[in-house]
CSV table of C-alpha atoms and ligand atoms in Angstrom, one decimal:
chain,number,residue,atom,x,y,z
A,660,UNK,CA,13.5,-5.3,10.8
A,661,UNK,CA,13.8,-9.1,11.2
A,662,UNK,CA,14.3,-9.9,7.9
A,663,UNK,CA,14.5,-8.0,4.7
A,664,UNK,CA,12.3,-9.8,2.3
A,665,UNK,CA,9.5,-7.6,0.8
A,666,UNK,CA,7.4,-6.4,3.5
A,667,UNK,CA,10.5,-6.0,5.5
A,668,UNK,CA,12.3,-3.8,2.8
A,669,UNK,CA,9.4,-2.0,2.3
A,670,UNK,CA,9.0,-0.9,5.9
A,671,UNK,CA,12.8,-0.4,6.0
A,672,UNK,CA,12.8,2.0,3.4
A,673,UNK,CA,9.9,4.0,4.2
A,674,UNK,CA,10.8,4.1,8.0
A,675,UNK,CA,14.0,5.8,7.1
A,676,UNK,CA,12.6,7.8,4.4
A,677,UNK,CA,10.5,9.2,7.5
A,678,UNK,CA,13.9,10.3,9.3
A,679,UNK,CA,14.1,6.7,11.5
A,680,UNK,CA,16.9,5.3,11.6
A,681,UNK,CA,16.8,1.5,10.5
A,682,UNK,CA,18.5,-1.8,11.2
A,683,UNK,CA,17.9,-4.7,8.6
A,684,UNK,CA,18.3,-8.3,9.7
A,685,UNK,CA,18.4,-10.5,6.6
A,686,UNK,CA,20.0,-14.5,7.2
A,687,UNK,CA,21.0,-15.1,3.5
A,688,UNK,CA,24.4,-13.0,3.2
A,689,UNK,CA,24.3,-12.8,-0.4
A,690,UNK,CA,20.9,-10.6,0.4
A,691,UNK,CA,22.3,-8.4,2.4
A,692,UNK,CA,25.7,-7.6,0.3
A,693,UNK,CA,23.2,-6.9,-2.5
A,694,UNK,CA,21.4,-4.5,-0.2
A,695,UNK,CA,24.3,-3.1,1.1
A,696,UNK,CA,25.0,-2.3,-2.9
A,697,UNK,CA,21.3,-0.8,-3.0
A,698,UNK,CA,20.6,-4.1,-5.3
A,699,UNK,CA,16.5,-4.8,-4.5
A,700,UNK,CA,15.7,-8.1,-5.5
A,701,UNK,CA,12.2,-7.4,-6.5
A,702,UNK,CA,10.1,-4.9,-8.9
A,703,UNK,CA,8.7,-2.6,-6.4
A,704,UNK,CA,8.1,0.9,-7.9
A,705,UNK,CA,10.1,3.7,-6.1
A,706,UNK,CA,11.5,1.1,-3.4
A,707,UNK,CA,14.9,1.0,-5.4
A,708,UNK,CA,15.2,5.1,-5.1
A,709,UNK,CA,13.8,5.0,-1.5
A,710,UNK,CA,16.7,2.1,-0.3
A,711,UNK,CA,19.5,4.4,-2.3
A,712,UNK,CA,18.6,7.5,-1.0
A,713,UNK,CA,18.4,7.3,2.2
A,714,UNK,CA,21.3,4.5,2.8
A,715,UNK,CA,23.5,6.4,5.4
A,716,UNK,CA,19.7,5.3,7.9
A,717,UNK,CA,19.6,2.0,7.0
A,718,UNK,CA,21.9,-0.7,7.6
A,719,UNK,CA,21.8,-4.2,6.5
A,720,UNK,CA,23.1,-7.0,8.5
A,721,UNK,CA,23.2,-10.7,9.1
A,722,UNK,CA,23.5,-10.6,12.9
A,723,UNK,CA,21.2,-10.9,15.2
A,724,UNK,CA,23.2,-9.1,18.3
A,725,UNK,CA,24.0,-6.5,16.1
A,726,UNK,CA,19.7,-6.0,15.7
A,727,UNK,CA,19.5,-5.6,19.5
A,728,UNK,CA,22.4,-3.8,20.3
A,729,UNK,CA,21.1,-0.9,17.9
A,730,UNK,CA,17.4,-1.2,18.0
A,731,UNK,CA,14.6,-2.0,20.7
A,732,UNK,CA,11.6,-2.5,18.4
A,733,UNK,CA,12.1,-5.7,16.1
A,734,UNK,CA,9.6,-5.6,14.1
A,735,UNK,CA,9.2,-9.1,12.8
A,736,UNK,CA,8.4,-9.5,8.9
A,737,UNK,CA,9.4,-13.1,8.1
A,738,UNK,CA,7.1,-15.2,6.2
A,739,UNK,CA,3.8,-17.1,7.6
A,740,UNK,CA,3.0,-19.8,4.4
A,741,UNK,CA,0.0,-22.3,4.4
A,742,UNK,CA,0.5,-25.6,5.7
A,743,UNK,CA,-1.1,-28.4,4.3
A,744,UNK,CA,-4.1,-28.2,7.0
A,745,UNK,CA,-4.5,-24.6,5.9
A,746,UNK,CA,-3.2,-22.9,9.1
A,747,UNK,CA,-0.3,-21.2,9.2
A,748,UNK,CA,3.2,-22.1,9.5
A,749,UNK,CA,4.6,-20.0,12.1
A,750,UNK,CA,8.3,-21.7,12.1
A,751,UNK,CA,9.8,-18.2,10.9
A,752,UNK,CA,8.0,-16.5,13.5
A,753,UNK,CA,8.8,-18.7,16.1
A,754,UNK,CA,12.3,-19.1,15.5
A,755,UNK,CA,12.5,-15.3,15.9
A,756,UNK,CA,11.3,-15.2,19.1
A,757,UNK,CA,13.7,-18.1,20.2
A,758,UNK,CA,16.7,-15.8,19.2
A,759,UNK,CA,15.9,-13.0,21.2
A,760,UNK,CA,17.2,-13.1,24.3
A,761,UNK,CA,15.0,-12.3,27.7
A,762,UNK,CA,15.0,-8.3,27.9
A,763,UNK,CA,12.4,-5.7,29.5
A,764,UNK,CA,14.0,-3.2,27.0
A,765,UNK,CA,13.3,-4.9,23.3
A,766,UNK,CA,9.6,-5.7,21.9
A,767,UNK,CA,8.7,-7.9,19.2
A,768,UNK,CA,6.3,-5.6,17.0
A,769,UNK,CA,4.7,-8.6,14.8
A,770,UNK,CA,4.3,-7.6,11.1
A,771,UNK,CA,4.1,-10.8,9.6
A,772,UNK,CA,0.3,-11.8,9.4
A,773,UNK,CA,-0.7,-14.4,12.0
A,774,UNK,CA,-3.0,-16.1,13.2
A,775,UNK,CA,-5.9,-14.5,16.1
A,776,UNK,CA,-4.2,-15.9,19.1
A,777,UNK,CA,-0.3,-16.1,18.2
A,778,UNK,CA,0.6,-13.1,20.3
A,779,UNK,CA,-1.4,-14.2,22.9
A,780,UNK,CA,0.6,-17.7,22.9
A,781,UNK,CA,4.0,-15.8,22.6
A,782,UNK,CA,3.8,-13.5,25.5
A,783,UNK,CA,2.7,-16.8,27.2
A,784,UNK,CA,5.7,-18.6,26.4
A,785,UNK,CA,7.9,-15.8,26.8
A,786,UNK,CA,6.6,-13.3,29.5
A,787,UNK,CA,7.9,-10.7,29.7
A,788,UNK,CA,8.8,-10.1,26.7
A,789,UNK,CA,7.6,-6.8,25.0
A,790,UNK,CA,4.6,-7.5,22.6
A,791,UNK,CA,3.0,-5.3,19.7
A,792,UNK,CA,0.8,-6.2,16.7
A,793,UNK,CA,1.3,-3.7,14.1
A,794,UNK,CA,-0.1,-5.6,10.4
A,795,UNK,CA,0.9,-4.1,6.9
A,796,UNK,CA,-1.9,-3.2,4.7
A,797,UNK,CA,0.8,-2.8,1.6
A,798,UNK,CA,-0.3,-3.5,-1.7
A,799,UNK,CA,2.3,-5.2,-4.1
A,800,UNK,CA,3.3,-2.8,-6.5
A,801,UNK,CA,1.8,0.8,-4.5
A,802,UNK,CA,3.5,-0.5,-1.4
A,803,UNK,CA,5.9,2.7,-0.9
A,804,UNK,CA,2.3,4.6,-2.2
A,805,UNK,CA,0.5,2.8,0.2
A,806,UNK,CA,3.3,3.5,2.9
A,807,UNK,CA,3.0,6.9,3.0
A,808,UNK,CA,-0.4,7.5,2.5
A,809,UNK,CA,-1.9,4.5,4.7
A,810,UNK,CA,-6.2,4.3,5.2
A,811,UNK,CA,-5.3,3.6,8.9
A,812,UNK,CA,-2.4,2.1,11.0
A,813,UNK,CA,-3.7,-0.4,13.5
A,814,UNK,CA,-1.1,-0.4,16.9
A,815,UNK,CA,-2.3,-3.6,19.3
A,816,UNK,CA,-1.0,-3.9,22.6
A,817,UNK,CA,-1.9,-5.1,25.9
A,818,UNK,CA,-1.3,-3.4,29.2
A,819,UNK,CA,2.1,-4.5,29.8
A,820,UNK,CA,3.1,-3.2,26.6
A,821,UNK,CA,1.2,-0.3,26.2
A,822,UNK,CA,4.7,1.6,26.3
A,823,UNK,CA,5.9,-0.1,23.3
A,824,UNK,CA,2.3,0.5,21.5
A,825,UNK,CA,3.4,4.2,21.8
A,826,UNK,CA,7.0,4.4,20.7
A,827,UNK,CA,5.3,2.4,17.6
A,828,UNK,CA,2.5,4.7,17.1
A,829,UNK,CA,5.0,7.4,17.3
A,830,UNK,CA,6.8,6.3,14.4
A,831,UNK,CA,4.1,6.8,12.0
A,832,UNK,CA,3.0,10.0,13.4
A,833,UNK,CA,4.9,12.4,10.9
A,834,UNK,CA,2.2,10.5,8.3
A,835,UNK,CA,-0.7,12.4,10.1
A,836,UNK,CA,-3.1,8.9,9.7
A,837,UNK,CA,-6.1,7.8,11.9
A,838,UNK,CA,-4.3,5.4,14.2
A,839,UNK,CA,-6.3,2.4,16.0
A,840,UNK,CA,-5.2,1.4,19.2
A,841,UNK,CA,-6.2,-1.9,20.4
A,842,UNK,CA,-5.7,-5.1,22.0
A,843,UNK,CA,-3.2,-7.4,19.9
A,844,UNK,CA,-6.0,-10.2,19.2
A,845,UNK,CA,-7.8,-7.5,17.6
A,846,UNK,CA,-5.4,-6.1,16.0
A,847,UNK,CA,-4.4,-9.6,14.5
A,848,UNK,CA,-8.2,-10.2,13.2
A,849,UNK,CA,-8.2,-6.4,11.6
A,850,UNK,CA,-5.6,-7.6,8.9
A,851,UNK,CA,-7.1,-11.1,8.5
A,852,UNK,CA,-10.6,-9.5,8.3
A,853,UNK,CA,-9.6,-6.9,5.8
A,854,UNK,CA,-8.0,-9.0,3.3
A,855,UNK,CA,-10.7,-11.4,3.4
A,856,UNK,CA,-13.3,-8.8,3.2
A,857,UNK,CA,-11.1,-7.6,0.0
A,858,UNK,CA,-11.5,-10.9,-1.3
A,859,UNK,CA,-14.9,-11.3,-0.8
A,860,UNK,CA,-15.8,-8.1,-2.6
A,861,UNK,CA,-14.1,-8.9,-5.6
A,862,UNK,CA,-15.5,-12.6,-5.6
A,863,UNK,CA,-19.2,-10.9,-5.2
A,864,UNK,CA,-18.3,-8.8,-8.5
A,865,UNK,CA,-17.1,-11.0,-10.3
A,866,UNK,CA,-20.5,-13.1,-9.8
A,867,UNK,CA,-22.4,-10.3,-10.5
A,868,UNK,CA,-20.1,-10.0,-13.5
A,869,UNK,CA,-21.0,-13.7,-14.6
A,870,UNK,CA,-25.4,-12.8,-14.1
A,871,UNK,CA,-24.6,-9.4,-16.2
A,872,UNK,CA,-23.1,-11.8,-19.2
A,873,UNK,CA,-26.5,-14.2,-19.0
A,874,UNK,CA,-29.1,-11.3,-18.3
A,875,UNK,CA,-27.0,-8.4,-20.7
A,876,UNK,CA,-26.2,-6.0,-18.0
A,877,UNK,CA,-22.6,-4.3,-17.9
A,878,UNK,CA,-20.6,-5.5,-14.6
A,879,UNK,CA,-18.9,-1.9,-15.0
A,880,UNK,CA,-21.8,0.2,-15.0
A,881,UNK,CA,-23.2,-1.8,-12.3
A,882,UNK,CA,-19.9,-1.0,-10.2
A,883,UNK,CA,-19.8,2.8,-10.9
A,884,UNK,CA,-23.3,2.6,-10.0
A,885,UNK,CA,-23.3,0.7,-6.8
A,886,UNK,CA,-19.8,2.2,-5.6
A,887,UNK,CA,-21.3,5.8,-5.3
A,888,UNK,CA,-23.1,4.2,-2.2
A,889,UNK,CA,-20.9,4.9,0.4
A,890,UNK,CA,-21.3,2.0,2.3
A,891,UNK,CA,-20.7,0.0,-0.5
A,892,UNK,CA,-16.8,2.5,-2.2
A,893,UNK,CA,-16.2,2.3,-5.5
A,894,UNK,CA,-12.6,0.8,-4.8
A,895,UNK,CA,-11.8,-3.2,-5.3
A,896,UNK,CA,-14.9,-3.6,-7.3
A,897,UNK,CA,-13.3,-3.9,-10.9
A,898,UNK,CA,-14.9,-7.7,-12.6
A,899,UNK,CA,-12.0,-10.0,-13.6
A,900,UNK,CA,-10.4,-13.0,-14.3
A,901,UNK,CA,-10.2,-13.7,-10.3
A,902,UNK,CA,-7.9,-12.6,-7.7
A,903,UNK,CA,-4.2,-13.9,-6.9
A,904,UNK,CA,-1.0,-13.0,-5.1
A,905,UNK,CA,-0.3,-14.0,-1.9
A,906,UNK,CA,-2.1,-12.9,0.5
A,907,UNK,CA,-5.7,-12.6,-0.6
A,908,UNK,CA,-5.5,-17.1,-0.7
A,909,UNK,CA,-4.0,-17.6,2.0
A,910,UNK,CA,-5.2,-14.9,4.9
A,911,UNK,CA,-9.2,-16.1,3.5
A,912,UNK,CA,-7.8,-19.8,4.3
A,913,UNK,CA,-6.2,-19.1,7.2
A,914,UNK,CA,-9.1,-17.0,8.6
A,915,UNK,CA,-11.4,-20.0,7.5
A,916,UNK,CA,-9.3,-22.7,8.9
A,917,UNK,CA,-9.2,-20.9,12.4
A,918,UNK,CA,-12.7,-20.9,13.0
A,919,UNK,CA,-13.0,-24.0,11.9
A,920,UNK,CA,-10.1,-24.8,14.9
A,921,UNK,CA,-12.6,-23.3,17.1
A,922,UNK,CA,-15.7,-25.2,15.7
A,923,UNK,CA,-17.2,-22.7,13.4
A,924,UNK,CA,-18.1,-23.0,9.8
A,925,UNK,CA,-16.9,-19.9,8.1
A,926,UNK,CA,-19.7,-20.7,4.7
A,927,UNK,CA,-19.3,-17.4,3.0
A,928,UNK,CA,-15.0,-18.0,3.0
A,929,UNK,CA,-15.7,-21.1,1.5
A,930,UNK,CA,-18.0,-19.6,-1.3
A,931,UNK,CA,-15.5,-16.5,-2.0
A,932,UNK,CA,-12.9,-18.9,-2.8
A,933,UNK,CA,-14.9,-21.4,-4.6
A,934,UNK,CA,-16.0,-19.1,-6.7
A,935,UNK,CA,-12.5,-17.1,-7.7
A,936,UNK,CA,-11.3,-20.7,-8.7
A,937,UNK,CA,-14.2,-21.2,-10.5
A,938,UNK,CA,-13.2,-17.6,-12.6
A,939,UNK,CA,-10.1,-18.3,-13.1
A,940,UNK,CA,-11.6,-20.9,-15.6
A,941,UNK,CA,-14.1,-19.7,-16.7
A,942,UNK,CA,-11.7,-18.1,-19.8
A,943,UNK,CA,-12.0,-22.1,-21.5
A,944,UNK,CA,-15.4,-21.9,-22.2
A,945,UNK,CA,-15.4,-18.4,-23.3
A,946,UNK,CA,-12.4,-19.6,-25.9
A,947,UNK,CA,-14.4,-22.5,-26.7
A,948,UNK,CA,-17.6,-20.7,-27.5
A,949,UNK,CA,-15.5,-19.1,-30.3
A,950,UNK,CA,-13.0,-21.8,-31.5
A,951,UNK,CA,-14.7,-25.1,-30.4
A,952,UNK,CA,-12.7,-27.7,-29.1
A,953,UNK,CA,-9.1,-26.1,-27.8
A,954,UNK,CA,-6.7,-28.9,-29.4
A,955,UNK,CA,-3.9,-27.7,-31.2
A,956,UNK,CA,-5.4,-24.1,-30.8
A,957,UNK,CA,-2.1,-21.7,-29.9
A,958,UNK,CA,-3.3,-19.2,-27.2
A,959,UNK,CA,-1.3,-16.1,-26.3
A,960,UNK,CA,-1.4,-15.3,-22.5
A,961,UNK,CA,-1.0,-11.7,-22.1
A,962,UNK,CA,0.7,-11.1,-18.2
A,963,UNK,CA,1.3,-13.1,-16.2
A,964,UNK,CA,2.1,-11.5,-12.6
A,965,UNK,CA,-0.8,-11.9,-10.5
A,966,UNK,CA,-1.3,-8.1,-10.9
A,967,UNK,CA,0.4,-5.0,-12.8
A,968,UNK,CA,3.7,-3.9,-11.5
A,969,UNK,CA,5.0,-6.7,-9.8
A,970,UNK,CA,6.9,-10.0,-10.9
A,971,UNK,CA,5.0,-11.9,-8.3
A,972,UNK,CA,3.2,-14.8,-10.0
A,973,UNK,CA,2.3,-16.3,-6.6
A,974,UNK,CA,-1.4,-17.7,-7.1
A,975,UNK,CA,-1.4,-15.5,-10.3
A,976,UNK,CA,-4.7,-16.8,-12.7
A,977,UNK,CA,-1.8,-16.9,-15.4
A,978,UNK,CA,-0.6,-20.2,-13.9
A,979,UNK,CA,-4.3,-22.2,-13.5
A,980,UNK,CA,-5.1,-20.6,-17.4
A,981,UNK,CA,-2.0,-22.1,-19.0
A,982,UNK,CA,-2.5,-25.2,-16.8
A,983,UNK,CA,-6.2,-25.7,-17.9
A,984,UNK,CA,-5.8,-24.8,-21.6
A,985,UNK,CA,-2.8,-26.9,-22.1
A,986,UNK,CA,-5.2,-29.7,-20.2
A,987,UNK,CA,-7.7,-28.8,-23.7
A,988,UNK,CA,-4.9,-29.7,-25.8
A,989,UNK,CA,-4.1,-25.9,-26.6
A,990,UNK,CA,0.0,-24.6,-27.3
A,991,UNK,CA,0.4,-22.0,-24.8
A,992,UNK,CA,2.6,-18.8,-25.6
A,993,UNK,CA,3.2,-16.1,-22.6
A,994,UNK,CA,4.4,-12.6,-22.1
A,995,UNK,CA,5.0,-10.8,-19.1
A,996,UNK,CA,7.3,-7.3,-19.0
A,997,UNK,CA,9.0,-8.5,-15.6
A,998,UNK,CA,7.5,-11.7,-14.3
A,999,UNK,CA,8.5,-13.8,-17.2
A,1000,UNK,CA,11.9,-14.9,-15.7
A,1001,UNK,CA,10.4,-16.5,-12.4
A,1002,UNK,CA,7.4,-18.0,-14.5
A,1003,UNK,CA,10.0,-19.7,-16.2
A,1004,UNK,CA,10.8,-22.8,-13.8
A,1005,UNK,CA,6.4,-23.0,-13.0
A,1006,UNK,CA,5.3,-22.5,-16.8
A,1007,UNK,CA,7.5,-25.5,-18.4
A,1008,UNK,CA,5.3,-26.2,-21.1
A,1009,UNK,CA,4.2,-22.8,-22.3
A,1010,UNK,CA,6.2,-20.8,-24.9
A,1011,UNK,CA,7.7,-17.8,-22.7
A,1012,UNK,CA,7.9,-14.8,-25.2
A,1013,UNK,CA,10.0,-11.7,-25.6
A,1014,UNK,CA,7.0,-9.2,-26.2
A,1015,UNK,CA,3.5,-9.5,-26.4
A,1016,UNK,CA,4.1,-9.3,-30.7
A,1017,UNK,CA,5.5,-12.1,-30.4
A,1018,UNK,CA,3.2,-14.3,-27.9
A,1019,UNK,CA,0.4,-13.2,-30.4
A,1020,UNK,CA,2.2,-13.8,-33.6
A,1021,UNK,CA,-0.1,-16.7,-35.3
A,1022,UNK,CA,-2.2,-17.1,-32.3
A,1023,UNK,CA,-5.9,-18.3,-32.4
A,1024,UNK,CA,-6.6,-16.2,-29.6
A,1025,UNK,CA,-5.6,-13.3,-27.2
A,1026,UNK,CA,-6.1,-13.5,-23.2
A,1027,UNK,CA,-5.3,-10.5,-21.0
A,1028,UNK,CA,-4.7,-11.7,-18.3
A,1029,UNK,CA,-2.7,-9.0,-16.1
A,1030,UNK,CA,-3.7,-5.1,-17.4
A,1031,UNK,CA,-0.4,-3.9,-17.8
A,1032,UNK,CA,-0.5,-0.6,-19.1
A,1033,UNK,CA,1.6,-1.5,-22.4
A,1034,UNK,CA,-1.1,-3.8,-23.6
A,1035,UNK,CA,-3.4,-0.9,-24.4
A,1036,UNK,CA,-0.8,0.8,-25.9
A,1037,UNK,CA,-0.4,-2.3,-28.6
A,1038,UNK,CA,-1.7,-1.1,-32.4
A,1039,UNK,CA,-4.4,-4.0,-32.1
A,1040,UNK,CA,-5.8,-2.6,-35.5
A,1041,UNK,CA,-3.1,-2.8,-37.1
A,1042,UNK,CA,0.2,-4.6,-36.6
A,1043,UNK,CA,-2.1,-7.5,-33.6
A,1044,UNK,CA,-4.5,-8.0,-36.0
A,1045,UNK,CA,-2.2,-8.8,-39.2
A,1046,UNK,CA,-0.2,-11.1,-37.1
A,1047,UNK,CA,-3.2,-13.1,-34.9
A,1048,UNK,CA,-4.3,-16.3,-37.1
A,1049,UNK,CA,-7.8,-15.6,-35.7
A,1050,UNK,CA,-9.0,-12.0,-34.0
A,1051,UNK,CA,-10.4,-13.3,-30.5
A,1052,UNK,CA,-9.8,-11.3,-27.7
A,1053,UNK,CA,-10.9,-12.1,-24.1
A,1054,UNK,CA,-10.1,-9.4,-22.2
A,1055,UNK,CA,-10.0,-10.7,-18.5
A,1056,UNK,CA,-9.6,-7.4,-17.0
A,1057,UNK,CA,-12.0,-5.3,-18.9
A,1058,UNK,CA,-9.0,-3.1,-19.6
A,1059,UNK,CA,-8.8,-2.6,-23.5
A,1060,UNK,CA,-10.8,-0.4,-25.7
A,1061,UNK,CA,-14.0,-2.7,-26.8
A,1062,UNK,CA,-15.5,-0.8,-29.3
A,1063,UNK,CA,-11.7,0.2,-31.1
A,1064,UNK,CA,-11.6,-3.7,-31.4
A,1065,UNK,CA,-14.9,-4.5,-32.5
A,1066,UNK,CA,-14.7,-1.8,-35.5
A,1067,UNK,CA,-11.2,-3.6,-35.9
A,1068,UNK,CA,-12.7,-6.8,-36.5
A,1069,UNK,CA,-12.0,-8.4,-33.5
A,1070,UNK,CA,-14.5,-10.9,-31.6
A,1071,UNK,CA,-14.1,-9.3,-28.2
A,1072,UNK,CA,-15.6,-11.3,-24.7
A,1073,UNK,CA,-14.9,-9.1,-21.5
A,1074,UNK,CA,-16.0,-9.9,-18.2
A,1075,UNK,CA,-19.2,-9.2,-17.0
A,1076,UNK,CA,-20.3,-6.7,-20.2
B,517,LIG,C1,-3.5,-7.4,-0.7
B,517,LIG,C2,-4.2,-6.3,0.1
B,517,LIG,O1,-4.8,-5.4,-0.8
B,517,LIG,C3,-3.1,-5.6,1.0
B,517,LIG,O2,-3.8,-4.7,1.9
B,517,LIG,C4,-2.4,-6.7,1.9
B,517,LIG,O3,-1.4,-6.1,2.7
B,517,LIG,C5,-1.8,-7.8,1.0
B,517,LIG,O4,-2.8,-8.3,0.1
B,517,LIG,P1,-1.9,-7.5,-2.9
B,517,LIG,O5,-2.1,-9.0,-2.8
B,517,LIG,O6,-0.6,-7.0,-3.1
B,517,LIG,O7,-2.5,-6.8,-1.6
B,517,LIG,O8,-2.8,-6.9,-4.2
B,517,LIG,P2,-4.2,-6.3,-4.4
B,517,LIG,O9,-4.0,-5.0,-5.1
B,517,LIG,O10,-5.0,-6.3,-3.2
B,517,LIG,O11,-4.8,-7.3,-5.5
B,517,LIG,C6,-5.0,-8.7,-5.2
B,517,LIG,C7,-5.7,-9.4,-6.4
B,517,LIG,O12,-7.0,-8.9,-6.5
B,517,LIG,C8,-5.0,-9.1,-7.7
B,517,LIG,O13,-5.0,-10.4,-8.4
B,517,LIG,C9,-5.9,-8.2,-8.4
B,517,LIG,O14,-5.8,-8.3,-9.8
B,517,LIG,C10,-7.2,-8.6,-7.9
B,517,LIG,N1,-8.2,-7.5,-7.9
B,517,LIG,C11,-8.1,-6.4,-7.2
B,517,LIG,C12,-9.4,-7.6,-8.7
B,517,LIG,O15,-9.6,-8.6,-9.4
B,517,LIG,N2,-10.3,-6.6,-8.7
B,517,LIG,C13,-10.2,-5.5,-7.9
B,517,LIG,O16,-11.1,-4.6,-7.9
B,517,LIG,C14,-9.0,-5.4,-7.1
């Protein structure tokens, strides 16, 4: 692995929890003395437990030489963030590729997410070089789940390579899942396609959620209903307060941005992203239908990770809520079980709180913003409601018990119901 950051650790793990054995090339050597430890610098569920058990495979290390003396598949996982034009920066990527030195025996097997092209344009500048595109479909929080128990894993390789395409497919044989074999361009526009298709599902529910509020449909009866169609799956269809995290933003842009390199218009991109920013705000004017203007209104944020089990707040709809509200005037308290520390240097003007008790301790009004399972577990009847100054509940994930809170006295808006 060229570098050991989440989808690199991820893959480390689970490719010597498959009886591979593992090299781990991290540049920060603070990193890799923690890994060494079995420290895991992130809340992953079950990657702590996979990294300990099966240390005597996997070694973590700073040095390059080290990496191809031991191995002859780097798989590269360093990061590929927006630029400012929307494509991607590929610095990381490329600066691999510069350290590897020219050898018939070692391939780069590109896990980072690039753009359509990028392998093309490395084998060009380095030929010869051994070239495989093998994207991660790895949720945040499922990824050791997701791991072992993948939909598909996609193996792209030209001709030259084809060699290398096999050796890769071969390490994910023991999981016994369909495997596509394909050309790397292909194989580059499967990941981009997938998330943005991902994206757009959820951005075509959550309209349908917002035309179920007007016309008094249920967005969650509509979704068990149409997901029984089998073209259509019941998965990624749940209504919410929009979609976050890292990749979902940035694939749909960079997707968008590259046919837009190539002259194209990509409309429906632009709509699925116009209108998960437009969701994420859409929580003000449901507060304001119940408390009027927002000004010295206290609002309790309930998570603030982009999703349960992770403390990523990347693009999280935590961050634009608290921006917006405080924007209205409104004090903004915030509760998180993990992510609270790294909200800490973005959320300077919200309250950070302990527990959810006490982000909702004299509060006007409750957002959910993140369905951490604790949140239903709260005694909303009893200990939420003596403590909230006003009972309002939006529930932006549809994820508490409606009719409990109702008979509790609460004013409850959900998404879409
Ligand atoms: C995503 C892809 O799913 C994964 O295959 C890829 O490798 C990386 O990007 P991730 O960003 O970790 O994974 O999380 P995911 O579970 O896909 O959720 C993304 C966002 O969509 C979250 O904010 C989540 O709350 C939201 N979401 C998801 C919905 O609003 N509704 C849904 O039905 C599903």
């Amino acid at each position: 692995m060229v570098g050991a950051g989440w989808v690199g650790l991820c893959t480390a793990a689970c490719f010597a929890e498959l009886g591979h054995e593992v090299v781990a090339r991290e540049i920060v050597p603070e990193k890799v003395e923690a890994l060494a430890r079995g420290e895991v610098p992130m809340h992953e569920p079950g990657l702590p437990e996979l990294v300990v058990r099966n240390a005597d495979r996997i070694t973590f290390t700073t040095s390059m030489s080290e990496l191809l003396e031991r191995t002859r598949l780097l798989f590269c996982c360093v990061d590929t963030p927006p630029t400012y034009s929307g494509d991607a920066d590929l610095s990381r990527v490329e600066a691999v590729v510069d350290e590897l030195e020219q050898s018939a025996e070692h391939a780069i097997v590109m896990k980072s997410t690039v753009p359509v092209g990028t392998g093309r344009s490395i084998q060009r500048r380095r030929d010869g070089l051994g070239y495989v595109s093998n994207p991660e479909f790895l949720k945040e929080g499922t990824a050791v789940e997701d791991f072992l128990h993948p939909d598909r894993v996609v193996v792209g390789a030209g001709e030259a390579s084809r060699a290398f395409g096999d050796r890769v497919a071969a390490l994910y044989e023991p999981l016994g899942a369909p495997t596509v074999r394909t050309d790397v361009a292909s194989a580059e526009m499967i990941k981009l396609a997938s998330n943005a298709f991902l994206a757009t599902k959820i951005s075509f529910i959550n309209e349908i959620a917002n035309v179920c509020e007007e016309l008094g449909a249920d967005v969650n009866e509509v979704a068990a209903g149409i997901g029984l169609d089998a073209r259509i799956g019941p998965r990624f269809l749940r209504a919410g307060v929009g979609w976050g995290g890292s990749c979902f933003g940035k694939d749909v842009l960079s997707l968008k941005q590259m046919a837009a390199n190539t002259g194209y218009h990509f409309q429906l991109l632009t709509a699925v992203t116009e209108v998960n920013e437009l969701q994420k705000r859409r929580t003000i004017s449901k507060l304001q239908k119940h408390l009027g203007p927002l000004v010295g209104r206290t609002v309790a944020l309930l998570g603030i990770a982009f999703k349960p089990d992770t403390d990523d707040i990347r693009d999280a709809t935590s961050l634009v809520l608290a921006g917006r509200l405080q924007g209205e005037g409104a004090h903004v308290r915030a509760y998180d079980p993990v992510a609270a520390e790294r909200a800490r240097a973005v959320l300077v003007n919200a309250e950070l709180c302990d527990s959810a008790l006490e982000a909702l301790d004299g509060a006007d009004a409750a957002v959910l913003v993140t369905e951490w399972p604790e949140f239903g577990e709260l005694d909303w009847a009893g200990e939420v409601k003596a403590r909230m100054a006003n009972p309002l509940v939006v529930d932006g994930r549809n994820f508490l018990d409606r009719e409990a809170l109702r008979a509790a006295g609460f004013t409850y808006e959900g998404i879409g119901r």
